[in-house]
Amino acid sequence: MLRLTQAPNLAIATLWADALAVEGIESSVERAYLSGLAGGLPPDQCLPEVWIHHEQQEERARTLLYDLQHVPQQRWFCTCGELVEGGFEQCWKCGALMPR
């Protein structure tokens, strides 16, 4: 097994591990429940970690993780007049899809 990264919290670590699994990369979340020990242990030692099971998948896993962490940010006006910012491809006001 190979440690891929630390995550800021358990929810994000789990999302990253699930995204890796969808791509066929076996992974697990370690240190999932150490956050309660922060203070007794250094906080950076209590963060959850994502580990991959097969080291030969490291490059692909790191590329996928990079893509997940760097979603293109966009800014567009919906036909309803709402300004939509961030990684959203659908208007939160009317539900229309972003024009292509």
PDB file of C-alpha atoms in Angstrom:
ATOM      1  CA  MET A   1       0.000   0.000   0.000  1.00  0.00           C
ATOM      2  CA  LEU A   2       1.043   3.578  -0.664  1.00  0.00           C
ATOM      3  CA  ARG A   3      -0.103   6.764   1.063  1.00  0.00           C
ATOM      4  CA  LEU A   4      -1.538   9.047  -1.602  1.00  0.00           C
ATOM      5  CA  THR A   5      -2.494  12.108   0.445  1.00  0.00           C
ATOM      6  CA  GLN A   6      -3.952  13.572   3.606  1.00  0.00           C
ATOM      7  CA  ALA A   7      -7.427  15.047   3.402  1.00  0.00           C
ATOM      8  CA  PRO A   8      -8.729  18.042   5.353  1.00  0.00           C
ATOM      9  CA  ASN A   9     -11.601  15.980   6.770  1.00  0.00           C
ATOM     10  CA  LEU A  10     -13.210  12.546   6.662  1.00  0.00           C
ATOM     11  CA  ALA A  11     -15.938  13.541   4.199  1.00  0.00           C
ATOM     12  CA  ILE A  12     -13.447  14.657   1.565  1.00  0.00           C
ATOM     13  CA  ALA A  13     -11.191  11.643   2.157  1.00  0.00           C
ATOM     14  CA  THR A  14     -14.182   9.371   1.586  1.00  0.00           C
ATOM     15  CA  LEU A  15     -15.203  11.233  -1.590  1.00  0.00           C
ATOM     16  CA  TRP A  16     -11.664  10.937  -2.958  1.00  0.00           C
ATOM     17  CA  ALA A  17     -11.491   7.207  -2.139  1.00  0.00           C
ATOM     18  CA  ASP A  18     -14.871   6.662  -3.805  1.00  0.00           C
ATOM     19  CA  ALA A  19     -13.762   8.560  -6.927  1.00  0.00           C
ATOM     20  CA  LEU A  20     -10.640   6.399  -7.108  1.00  0.00           C
ATOM     21  CA  ALA A  21     -12.768   3.267  -6.783  1.00  0.00           C
ATOM     22  CA  VAL A  22     -14.986   4.381  -9.678  1.00  0.00           C
ATOM     23  CA  GLU A  23     -11.815   4.525 -11.798  1.00  0.00           C
ATOM     24  CA  GLY A  24     -10.805   1.017 -10.712  1.00  0.00           C
ATOM     25  CA  ILE A  25      -8.160   2.107  -8.222  1.00  0.00           C
ATOM     26  CA  GLU A  26      -8.466   0.227  -4.932  1.00  0.00           C
ATOM     27  CA  SER A  27      -7.998   2.575  -2.008  1.00  0.00           C
ATOM     28  CA  SER A  28      -8.834   2.970   1.638  1.00  0.00           C
ATOM     29  CA  VAL A  29      -9.189   5.777   4.152  1.00  0.00           C
ATOM     30  CA  GLU A  30      -6.848   5.466   7.112  1.00  0.00           C
ATOM     31  CA  ARG A  31      -6.843   7.539  10.323  1.00  0.00           C
ATOM     32  CA  ALA A  32     -10.546   8.060   9.777  1.00  0.00           C
ATOM     33  CA  TYR A  33     -11.422   8.619  13.417  1.00  0.00           C
ATOM     34  CA  LEU A  34      -8.344  10.280  14.895  1.00  0.00           C
ATOM     35  CA  SER A  35      -9.751  13.818  14.757  1.00  0.00           C
ATOM     36  CA  GLY A  36     -10.997  13.448  18.322  1.00  0.00           C
ATOM     37  CA  LEU A  37      -7.392  13.106  19.499  1.00  0.00           C
ATOM     38  CA  ALA A  38      -6.294  16.449  18.055  1.00  0.00           C
ATOM     39  CA  GLY A  39      -4.722  18.335  20.918  1.00  0.00           C
ATOM     40  CA  GLY A  40      -3.382  15.176  22.506  1.00  0.00           C
ATOM     41  CA  LEU A  41      -1.586  14.525  19.233  1.00  0.00           C
ATOM     42  CA  PRO A  42      -0.406  17.122  16.717  1.00  0.00           C
ATOM     43  CA  PRO A  43      -3.410  18.117  14.566  1.00  0.00           C
ATOM     44  CA  ASP A  44      -1.638  17.256  11.307  1.00  0.00           C
ATOM     45  CA  GLN A  45      -1.162  13.700  12.583  1.00  0.00           C
ATOM     46  CA  CYS A  46      -4.916  13.329  13.084  1.00  0.00           C
ATOM     47  CA  LEU A  47      -6.034  14.061   9.522  1.00  0.00           C
ATOM     48  CA  PRO A  48      -7.530  11.205   7.488  1.00  0.00           C
ATOM     49  CA  GLU A  49      -5.325   9.737   4.764  1.00  0.00           C
ATOM     50  CA  VAL A  50      -6.123   8.117   1.430  1.00  0.00           C
ATOM     51  CA  TRP A  51      -3.993   5.083   0.624  1.00  0.00           C
ATOM     52  CA  ILE A  52      -3.953   3.122  -2.627  1.00  0.00           C
ATOM     53  CA  HIS A  53      -3.529  -0.646  -2.568  1.00  0.00           C
ATOM     54  CA  HIS A  54      -1.380  -1.029  -5.703  1.00  0.00           C
ATOM     55  CA  GLU A  55       1.678   1.176  -6.059  1.00  0.00           C
ATOM     56  CA  GLN A  56       1.719   0.773  -9.849  1.00  0.00           C
ATOM     57  CA  GLN A  57      -1.497   2.838  -9.965  1.00  0.00           C
ATOM     58  CA  GLU A  58       0.131   5.815  -8.231  1.00  0.00           C
ATOM     59  CA  GLU A  59       0.546   8.036 -11.291  1.00  0.00           C
ATOM     60  CA  ARG A  60      -3.046   7.507 -12.419  1.00  0.00           C
ATOM     61  CA  ALA A  61      -4.349   8.034  -8.869  1.00  0.00           C
ATOM     62  CA  ARG A  62      -2.391  11.271  -8.420  1.00  0.00           C
ATOM     63  CA  THR A  63      -3.657  12.571 -11.774  1.00  0.00           C
ATOM     64  CA  LEU A  64      -7.248  11.815 -10.801  1.00  0.00           C
ATOM     65  CA  LEU A  65      -6.797  13.422  -7.390  1.00  0.00           C
ATOM     66  CA  TYR A  66      -5.292  16.528  -9.005  1.00  0.00           C
ATOM     67  CA  ASP A  67      -8.265  16.766 -11.380  1.00  0.00           C
ATOM     68  CA  LEU A  68     -10.690  16.455  -8.446  1.00  0.00           C
ATOM     69  CA  GLN A  69      -8.910  19.229  -6.569  1.00  0.00           C
ATOM     70  CA  HIS A  70      -8.702  21.580  -9.557  1.00  0.00           C
ATOM     71  CA  VAL A  71     -12.187  21.703 -11.031  1.00  0.00           C
ATOM     72  CA  PRO A  72     -12.315  24.489 -13.620  1.00  0.00           C
ATOM     73  CA  GLN A  73     -14.089  27.550 -12.279  1.00  0.00           C
ATOM     74  CA  GLN A  74     -16.485  29.257 -14.615  1.00  0.00           C
ATOM     75  CA  ARG A  75     -18.670  32.317 -14.592  1.00  0.00           C
ATOM     76  CA  TRP A  76     -21.738  32.521 -16.780  1.00  0.00           C
ATOM     77  CA  PHE A  77     -25.128  34.192 -16.989  1.00  0.00           C
ATOM     78  CA  CYS A  78     -28.134  31.932 -17.187  1.00  0.00           C
ATOM     79  CA  THR A  79     -31.025  32.718 -19.506  1.00  0.00           C
ATOM     80  CA  CYS A  80     -33.039  33.590 -16.366  1.00  0.00           C
ATOM     81  CA  GLY A  81     -30.521  36.360 -15.626  1.00  0.00           C
ATOM     82  CA  GLU A  82     -28.787  34.666 -12.677  1.00  0.00           C
ATOM     83  CA  LEU A  83     -24.989  34.902 -12.437  1.00  0.00           C
ATOM     84  CA  VAL A  84     -23.586  31.402 -11.821  1.00  0.00           C
ATOM     85  CA  GLU A  85     -20.013  31.112 -10.557  1.00  0.00           C
ATOM     86  CA  GLY A  86     -17.679  28.287  -9.590  1.00  0.00           C
ATOM     87  CA  GLY A  87     -17.728  24.755 -10.884  1.00  0.00           C
ATOM     88  CA  PHE A  88     -21.476  24.717 -11.406  1.00  0.00           C
ATOM     89  CA  GLU A  89     -22.859  23.591 -14.740  1.00  0.00           C
ATOM     90  CA  GLN A  90     -26.485  24.117 -13.774  1.00  0.00           C
ATOM     91  CA  CYS A  91     -28.286  27.240 -12.598  1.00  0.00           C
ATOM     92  CA  TRP A  92     -29.298  27.038  -8.955  1.00  0.00           C
ATOM     93  CA  LYS A  93     -32.202  29.429  -9.548  1.00  0.00           C
ATOM     94  CA  CYS A  94     -34.010  27.788 -12.471  1.00  0.00           C
ATOM     95  CA  GLY A  95     -32.140  24.540 -13.080  1.00  0.00           C
ATOM     96  CA  ALA A  96     -31.102  25.335 -16.669  1.00  0.00           C
ATOM     97  CA  LEU A  97     -27.886  23.777 -17.912  1.00  0.00           C
ATOM     98  CA  MET A  98     -24.866  25.931 -18.713  1.00  0.00           C
ATOM     99  CA  PRO A  99     -24.731  26.850 -22.413  1.00  0.00           C
ATOM    100  CA  ARG A 100     -21.911  25.150 -24.315  1.00  0.00           C
TER     101      ARG A 100
END
